[in-house]
PDB file of C-alpha atoms and ligand atoms in Angstrom:
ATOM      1  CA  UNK D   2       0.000   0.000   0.000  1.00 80.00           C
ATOM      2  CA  UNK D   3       1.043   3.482  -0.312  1.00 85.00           C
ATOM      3  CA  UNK D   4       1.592   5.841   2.034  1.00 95.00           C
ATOM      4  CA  UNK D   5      -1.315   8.860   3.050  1.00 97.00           C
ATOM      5  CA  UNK D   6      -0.408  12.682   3.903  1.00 98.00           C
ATOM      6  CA  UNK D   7      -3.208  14.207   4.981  1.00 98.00           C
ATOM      7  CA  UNK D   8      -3.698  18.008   5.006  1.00 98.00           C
ATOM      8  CA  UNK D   9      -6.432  19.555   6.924  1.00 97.00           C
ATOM      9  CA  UNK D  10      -7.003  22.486   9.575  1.00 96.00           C
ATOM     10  CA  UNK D  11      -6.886  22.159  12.774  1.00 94.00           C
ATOM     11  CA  UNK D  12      -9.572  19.647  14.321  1.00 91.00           C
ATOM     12  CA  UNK D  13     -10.394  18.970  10.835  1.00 93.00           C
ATOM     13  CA  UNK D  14     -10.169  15.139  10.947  1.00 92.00           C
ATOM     14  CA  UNK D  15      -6.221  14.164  10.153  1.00 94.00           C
ATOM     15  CA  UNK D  16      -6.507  12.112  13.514  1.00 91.00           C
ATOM     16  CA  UNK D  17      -9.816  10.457  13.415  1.00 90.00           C
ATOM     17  CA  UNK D  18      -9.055   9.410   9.920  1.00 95.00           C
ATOM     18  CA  UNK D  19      -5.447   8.365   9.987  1.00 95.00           C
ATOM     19  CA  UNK D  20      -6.361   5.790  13.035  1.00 92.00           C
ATOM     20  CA  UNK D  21      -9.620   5.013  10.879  1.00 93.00           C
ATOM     21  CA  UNK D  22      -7.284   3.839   8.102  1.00 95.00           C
ATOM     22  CA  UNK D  23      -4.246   2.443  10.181  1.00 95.00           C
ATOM     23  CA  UNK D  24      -6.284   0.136  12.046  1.00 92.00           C
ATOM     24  CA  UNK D  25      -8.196  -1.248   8.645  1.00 93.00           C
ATOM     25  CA  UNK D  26      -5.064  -1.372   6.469  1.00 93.00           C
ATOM     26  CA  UNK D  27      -2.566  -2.420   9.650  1.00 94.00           C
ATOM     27  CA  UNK D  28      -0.284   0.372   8.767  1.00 96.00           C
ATOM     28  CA  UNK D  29       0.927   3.008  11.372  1.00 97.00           C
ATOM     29  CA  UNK D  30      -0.011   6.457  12.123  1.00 96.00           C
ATOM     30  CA  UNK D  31       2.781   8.879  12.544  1.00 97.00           C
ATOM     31  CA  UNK D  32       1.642  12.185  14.378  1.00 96.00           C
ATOM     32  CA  UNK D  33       3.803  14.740  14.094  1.00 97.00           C
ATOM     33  CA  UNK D  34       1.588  16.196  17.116  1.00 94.00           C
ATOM     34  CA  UNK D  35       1.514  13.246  19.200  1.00 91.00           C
ATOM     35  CA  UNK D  36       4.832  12.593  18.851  1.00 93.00           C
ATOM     36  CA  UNK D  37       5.609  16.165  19.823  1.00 95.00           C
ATOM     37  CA  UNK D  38       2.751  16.125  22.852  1.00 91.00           C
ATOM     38  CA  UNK D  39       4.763  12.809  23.871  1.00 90.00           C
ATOM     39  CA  UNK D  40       7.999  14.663  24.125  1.00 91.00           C
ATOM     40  CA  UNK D  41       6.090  17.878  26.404  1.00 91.00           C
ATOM     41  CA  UNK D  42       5.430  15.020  28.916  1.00 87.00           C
ATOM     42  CA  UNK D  43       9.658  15.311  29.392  1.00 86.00           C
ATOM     43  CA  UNK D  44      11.172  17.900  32.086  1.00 85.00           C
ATOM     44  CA  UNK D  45      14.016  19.130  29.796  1.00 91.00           C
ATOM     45  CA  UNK D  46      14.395  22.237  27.548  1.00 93.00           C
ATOM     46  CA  UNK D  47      13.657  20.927  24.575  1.00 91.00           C
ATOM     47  CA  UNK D  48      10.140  20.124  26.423  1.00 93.00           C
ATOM     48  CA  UNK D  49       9.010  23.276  27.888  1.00 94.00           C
ATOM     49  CA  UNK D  50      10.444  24.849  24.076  1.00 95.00           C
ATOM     50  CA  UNK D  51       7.357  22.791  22.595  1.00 96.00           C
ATOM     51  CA  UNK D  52       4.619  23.133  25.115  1.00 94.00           C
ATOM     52  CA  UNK D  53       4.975  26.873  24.695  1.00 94.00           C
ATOM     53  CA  UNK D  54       5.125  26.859  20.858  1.00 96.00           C
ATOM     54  CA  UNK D  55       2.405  24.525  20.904  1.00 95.00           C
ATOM     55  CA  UNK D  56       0.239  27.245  22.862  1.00 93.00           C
ATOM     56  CA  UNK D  57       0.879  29.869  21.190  1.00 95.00           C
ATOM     57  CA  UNK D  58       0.027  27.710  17.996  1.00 95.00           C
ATOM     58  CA  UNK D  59       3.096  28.131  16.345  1.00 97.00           C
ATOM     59  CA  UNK D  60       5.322  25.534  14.412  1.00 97.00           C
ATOM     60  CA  UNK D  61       7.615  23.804  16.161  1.00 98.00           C
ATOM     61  CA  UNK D  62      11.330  23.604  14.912  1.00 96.00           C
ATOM     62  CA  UNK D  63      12.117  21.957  11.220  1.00 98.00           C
ATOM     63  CA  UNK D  64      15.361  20.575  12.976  1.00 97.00           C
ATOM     64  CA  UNK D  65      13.050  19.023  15.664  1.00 96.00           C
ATOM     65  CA  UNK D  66      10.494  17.234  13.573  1.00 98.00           C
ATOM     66  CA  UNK D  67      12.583  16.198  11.414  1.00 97.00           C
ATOM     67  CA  UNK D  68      14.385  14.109  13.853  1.00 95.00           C
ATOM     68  CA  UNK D  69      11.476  12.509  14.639  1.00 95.00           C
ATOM     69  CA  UNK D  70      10.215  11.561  11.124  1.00 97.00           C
ATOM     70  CA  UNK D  71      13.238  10.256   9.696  1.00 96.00           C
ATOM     71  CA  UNK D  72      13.975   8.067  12.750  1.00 95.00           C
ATOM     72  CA  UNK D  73      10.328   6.971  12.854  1.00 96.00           C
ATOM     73  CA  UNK D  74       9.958   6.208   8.740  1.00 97.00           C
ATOM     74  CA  UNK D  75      13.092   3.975   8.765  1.00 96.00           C
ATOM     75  CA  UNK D  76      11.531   1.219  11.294  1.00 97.00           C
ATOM     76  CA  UNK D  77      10.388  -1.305  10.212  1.00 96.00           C
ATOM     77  CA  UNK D  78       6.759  -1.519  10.383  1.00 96.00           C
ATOM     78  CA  UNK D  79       6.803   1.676   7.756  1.00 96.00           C
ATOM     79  CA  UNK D  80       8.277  -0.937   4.663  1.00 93.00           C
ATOM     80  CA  UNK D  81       4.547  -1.008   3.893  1.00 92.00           C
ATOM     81  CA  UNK D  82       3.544   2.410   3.600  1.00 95.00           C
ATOM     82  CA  UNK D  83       2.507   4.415   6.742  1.00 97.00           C
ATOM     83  CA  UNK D  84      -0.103   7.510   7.291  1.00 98.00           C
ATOM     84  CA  UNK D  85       1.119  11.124   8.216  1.00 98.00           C
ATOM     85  CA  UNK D  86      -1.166  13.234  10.131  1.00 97.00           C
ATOM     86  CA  UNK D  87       0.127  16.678  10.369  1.00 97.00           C
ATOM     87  CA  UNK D  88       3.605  16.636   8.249  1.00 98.00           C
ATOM     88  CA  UNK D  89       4.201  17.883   6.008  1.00 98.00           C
ATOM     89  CA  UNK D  90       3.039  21.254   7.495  1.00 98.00           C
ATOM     90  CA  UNK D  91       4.708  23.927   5.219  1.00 98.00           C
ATOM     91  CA  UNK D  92       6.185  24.022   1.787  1.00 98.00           C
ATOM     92  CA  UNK D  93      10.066  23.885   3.428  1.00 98.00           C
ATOM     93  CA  UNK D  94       8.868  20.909   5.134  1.00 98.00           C
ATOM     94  CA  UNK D  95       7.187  19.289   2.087  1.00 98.00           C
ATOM     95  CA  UNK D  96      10.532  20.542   0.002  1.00 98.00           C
ATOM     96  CA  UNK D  97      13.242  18.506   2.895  1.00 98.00           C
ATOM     97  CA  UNK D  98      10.220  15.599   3.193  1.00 98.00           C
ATOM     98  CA  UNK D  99      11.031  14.963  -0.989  1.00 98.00           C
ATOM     99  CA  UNK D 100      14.746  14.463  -0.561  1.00 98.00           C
ATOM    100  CA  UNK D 101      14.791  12.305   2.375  1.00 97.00           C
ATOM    101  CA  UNK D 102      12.387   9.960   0.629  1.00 97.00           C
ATOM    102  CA  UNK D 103      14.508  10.416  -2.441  1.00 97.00           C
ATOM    103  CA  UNK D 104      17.898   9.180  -0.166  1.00 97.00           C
ATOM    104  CA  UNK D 105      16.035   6.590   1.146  1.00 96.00           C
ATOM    105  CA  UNK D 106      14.326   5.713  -2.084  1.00 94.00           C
ATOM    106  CA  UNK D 107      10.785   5.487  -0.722  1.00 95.00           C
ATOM    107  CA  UNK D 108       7.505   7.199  -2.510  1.00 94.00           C
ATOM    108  CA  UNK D 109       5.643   9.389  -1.218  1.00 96.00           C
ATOM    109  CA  UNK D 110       2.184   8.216  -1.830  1.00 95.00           C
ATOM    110  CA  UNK D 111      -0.920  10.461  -2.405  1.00 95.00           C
ATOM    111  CA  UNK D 112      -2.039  13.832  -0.288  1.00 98.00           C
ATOM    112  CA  UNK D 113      -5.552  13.895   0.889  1.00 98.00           C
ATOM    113  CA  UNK D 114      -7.435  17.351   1.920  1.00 98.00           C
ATOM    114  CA  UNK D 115      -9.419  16.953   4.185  1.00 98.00           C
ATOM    115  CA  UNK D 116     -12.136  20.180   3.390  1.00 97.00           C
ATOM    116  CA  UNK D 117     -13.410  21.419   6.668  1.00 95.00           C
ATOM    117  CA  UNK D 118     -15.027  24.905   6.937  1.00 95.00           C
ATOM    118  CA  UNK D 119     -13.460  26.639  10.273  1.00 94.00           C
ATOM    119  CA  UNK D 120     -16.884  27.101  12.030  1.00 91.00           C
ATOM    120  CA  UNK D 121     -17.174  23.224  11.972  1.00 90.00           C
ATOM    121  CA  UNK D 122     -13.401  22.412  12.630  1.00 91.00           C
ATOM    122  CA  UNK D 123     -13.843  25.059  15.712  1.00 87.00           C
ATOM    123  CA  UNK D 124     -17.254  23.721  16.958  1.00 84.00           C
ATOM    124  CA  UNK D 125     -15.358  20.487  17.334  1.00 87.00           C
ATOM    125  CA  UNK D 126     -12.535  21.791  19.170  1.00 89.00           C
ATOM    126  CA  UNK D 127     -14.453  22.290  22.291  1.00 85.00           C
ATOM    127  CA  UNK D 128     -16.139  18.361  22.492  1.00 89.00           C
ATOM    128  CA  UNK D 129     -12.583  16.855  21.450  1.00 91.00           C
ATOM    129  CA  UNK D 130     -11.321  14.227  23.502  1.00 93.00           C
ATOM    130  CA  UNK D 131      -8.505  11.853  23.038  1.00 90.00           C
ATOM    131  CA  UNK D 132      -6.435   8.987  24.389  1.00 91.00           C
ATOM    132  CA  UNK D 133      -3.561   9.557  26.233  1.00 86.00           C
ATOM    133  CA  UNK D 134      -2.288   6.321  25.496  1.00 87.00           C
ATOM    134  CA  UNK D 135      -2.977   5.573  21.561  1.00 86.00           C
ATOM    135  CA  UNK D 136      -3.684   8.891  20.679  1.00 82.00           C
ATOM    136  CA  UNK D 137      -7.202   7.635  19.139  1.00 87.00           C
ATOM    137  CA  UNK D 138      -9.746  11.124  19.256  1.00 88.00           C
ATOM    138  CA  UNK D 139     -13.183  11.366  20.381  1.00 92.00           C
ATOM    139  CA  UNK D 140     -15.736  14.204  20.752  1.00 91.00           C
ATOM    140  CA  UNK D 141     -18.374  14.456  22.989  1.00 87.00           C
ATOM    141  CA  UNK D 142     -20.527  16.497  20.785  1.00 84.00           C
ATOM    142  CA  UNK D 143     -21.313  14.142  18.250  1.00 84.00           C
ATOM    143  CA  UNK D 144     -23.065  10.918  18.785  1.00 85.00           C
ATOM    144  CA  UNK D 145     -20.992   9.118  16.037  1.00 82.00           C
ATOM    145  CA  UNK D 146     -17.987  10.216  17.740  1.00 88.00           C
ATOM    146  CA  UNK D 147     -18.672   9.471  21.154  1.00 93.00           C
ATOM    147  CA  UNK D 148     -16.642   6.519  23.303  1.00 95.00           C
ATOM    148  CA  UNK D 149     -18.594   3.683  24.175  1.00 95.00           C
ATOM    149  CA  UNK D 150     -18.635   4.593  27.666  1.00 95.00           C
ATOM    150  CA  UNK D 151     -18.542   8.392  29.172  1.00 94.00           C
ATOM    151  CA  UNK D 152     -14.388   9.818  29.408  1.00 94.00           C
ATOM    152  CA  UNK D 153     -13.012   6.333  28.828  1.00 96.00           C
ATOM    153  CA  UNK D 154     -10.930   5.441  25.519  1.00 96.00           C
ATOM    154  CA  UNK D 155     -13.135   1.923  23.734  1.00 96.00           C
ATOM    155  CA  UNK D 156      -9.522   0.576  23.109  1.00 94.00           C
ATOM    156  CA  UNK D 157      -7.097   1.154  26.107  1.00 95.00           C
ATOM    157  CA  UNK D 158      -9.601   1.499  28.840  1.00 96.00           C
ATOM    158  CA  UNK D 159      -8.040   4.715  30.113  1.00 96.00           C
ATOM    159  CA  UNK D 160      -9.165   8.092  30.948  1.00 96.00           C
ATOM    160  CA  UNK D 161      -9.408  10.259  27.658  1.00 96.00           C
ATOM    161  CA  UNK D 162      -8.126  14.145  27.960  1.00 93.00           C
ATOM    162  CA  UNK D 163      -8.696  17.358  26.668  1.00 91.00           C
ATOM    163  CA  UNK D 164      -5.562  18.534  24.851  1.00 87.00           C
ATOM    164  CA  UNK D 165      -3.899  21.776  26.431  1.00 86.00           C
ATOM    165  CA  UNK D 166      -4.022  23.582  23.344  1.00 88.00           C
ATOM    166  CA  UNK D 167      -7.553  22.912  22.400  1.00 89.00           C
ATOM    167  CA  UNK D 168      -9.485  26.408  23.600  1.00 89.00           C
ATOM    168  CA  UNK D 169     -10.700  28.878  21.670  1.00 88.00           C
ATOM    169  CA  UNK D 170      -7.890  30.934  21.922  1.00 91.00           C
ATOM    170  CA  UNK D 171      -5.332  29.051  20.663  1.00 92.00           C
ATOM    171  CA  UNK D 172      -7.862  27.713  18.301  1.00 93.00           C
ATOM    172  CA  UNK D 173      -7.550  30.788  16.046  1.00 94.00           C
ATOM    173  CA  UNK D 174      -3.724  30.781  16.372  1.00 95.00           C
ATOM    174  CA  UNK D 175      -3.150  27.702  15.641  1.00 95.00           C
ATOM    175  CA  UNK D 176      -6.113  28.292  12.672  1.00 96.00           C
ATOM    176  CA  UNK D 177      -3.905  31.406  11.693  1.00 97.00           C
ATOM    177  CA  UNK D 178      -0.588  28.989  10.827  1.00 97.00           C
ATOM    178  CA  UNK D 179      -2.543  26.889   9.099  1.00 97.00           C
ATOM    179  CA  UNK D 180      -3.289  29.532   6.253  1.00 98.00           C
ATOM    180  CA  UNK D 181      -0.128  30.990   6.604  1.00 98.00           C
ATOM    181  CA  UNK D 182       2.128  27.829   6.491  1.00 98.00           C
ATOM    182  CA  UNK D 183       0.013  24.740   5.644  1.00 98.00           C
ATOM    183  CA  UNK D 184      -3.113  25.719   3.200  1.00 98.00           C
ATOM    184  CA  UNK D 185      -0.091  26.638   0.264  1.00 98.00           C
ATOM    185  CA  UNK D 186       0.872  22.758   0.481  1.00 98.00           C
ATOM    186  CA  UNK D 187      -2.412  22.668  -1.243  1.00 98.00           C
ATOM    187  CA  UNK D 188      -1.259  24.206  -4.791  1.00 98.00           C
ATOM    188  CA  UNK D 189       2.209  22.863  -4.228  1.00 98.00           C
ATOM    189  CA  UNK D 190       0.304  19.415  -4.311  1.00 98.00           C
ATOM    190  CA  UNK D 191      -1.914  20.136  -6.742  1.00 98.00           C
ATOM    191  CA  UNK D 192       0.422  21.247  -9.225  1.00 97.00           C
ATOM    192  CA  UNK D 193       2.408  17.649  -8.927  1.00 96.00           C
ATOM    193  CA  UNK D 194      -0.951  15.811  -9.238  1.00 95.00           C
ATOM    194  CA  UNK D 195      -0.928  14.634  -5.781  1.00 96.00           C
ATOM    195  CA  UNK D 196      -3.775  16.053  -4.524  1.00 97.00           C
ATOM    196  CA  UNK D 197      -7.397  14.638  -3.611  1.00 98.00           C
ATOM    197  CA  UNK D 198      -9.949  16.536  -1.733  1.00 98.00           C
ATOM    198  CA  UNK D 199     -12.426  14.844   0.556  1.00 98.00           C
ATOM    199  CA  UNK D 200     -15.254  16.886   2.236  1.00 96.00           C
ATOM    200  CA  UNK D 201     -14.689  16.329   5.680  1.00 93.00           C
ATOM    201  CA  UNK D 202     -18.392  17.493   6.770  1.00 91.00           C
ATOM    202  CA  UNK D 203     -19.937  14.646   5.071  1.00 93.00           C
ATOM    203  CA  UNK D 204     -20.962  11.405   7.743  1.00 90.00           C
ATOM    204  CA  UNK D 205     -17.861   9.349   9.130  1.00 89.00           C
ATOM    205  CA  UNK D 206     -18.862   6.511   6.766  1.00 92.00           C
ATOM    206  CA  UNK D 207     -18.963   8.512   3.633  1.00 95.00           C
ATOM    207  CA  UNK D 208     -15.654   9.979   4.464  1.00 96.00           C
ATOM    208  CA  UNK D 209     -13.880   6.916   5.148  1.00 96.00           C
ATOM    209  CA  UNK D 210     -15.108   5.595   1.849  1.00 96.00           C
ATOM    210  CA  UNK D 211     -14.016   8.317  -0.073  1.00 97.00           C
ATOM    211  CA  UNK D 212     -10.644   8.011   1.678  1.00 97.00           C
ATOM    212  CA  UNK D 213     -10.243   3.964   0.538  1.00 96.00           C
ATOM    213  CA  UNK D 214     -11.647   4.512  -2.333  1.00 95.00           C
ATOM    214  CA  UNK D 215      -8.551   7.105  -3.201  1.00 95.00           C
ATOM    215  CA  UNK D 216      -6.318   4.974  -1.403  1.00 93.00           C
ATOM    216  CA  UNK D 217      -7.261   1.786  -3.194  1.00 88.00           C
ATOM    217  CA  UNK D 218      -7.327   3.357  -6.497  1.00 84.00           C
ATOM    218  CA  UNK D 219      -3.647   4.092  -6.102  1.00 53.00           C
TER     219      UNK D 219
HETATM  220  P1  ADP W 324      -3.972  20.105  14.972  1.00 95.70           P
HETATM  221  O1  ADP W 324      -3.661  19.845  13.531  1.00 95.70           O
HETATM  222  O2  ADP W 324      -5.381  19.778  15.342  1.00 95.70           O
HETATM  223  O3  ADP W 324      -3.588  21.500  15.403  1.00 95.70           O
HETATM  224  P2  ADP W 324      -1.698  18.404  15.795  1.00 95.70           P
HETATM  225  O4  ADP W 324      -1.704  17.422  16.914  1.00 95.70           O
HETATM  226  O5  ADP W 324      -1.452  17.901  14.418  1.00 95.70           O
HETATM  227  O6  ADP W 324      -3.110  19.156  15.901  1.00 95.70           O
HETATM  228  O7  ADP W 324      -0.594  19.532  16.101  1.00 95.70           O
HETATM  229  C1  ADP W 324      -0.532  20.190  17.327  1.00 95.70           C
HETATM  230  C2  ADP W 324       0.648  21.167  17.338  1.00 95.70           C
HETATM  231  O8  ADP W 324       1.883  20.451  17.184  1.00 95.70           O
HETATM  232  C3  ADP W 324       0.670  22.200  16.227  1.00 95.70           C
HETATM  233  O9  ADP W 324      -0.142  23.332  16.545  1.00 95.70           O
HETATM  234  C4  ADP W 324       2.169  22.547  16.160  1.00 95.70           C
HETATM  235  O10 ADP W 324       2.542  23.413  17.217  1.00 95.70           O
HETATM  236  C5  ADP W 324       2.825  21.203  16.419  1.00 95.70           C
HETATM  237  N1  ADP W 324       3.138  20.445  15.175  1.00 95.70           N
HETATM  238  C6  ADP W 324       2.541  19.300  14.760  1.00 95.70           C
HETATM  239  N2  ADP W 324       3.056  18.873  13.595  1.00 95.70           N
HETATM  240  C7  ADP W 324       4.020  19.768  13.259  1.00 95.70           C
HETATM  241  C8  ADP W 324       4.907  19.900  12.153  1.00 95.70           C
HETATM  242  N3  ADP W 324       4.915  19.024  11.140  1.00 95.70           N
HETATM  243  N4  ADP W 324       5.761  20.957  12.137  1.00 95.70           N
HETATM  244  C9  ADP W 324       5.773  21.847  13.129  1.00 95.70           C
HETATM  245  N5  ADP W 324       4.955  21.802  14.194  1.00 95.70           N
HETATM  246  C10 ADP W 324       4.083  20.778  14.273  1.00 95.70           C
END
């Protein structure tokens, strides 16, 4: 199979998605965000450096996500193709992401848009709940969305959270990078032929079989 990047705002479905698909296909789901969060949870510089860029919504580091991408794409469960939910995040990042795979002679798949309006993606900041142990997202607002049982993650049986930088606040900064850094991956995919655009407001079901019905076709 070949590998997924998906593009979309924030809260507009990367992470439902990605663990929709890496569960089905058995593939897994790199998150440039989780992975980040993950490294927050450590009392060092480099720590406190991303909480507080994470807040104030901004991009963290090239030289810092990078590390973690090419370490992570080398194992061995990615020989297969893998999902990427939230990198590549600007056109520098998208530029570097080429010649890696080029030196490790890997493709890079297909880019999926995810088309969320920002009054939905914002609506569904405030219900959003995830796991922290698998990283798997729920929300509270939507029936479709919600765990089996009230707080708890259906998988790992732990106690979901809210993520620190979900609040309206940083909401709109983080929504502010996104058209500033990440929506002009969207011509710069386009223009290679990359690109497919899913509506992300249709039903769960439709969305996922839009998504396998690009992925298959590839
Ligand atoms: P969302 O897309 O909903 O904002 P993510 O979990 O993908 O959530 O990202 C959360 C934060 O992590 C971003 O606001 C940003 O600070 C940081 N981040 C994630 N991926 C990248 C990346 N590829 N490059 C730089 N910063 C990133």
């Amino acid at each position: 199979m070949k590998s997924v990047i998906f593009i979309a705002p924030p809260a507009g479905g990367k992470g439902t998605f990605s663990n929709m698909i890496c569960s089905k296909y058995n593939i897994p789901h790199i998150s440039t965000g989780d992975l980040l969060r993950e490294a927050t949870y450590k009392d060092n510089e480099m720590g406190s450096y991303i909480k507080e860029q994470m807040q104030l919504g901004n991009l963290i580091n090239d030289e810092i996500i990078f590390e973690l991408i090419e370490k992570r794409i080398v194992e061995d469960d990615c020989k297969n193709g893998y999902v990427l939910d939230g990198f590549p995040r600007s056109i520098e990042q998208a530029i570097t992401y080429e010649e890696l795979l080029l030196s490790l002679n890997k493709d890079l798949g297909c880019v999926i848009l995810l088309d969320t309006p920002k009054e939905i993606a914002s609506k569904r900041i405030s219900g959003r709940l995830s796991c922290p142990k698998c990283g798997k997202v729920y929300n509270s607002f939507f029936n479709e969305m919600k765990p089996k049982y009230e707080n708890i993650c259906d998988d790992c049986k732990v106690s979901l959270i809210k993520r620190e930088d979900d609040n309206e606040k940083t909401y709109e900064l983080r929504y502010n990078t996104y058209i500033e850094k990440t929506q002009p991956l969207i011509n710069y995919y386009k223009s290679k032929n990359l690109l497919y655009v899913v509506n992300s407001t249709l039903s769960p079901e439709e969305v996922l079989k839009q998504i396998e019905d690009i992925i298959r076709g590839e």
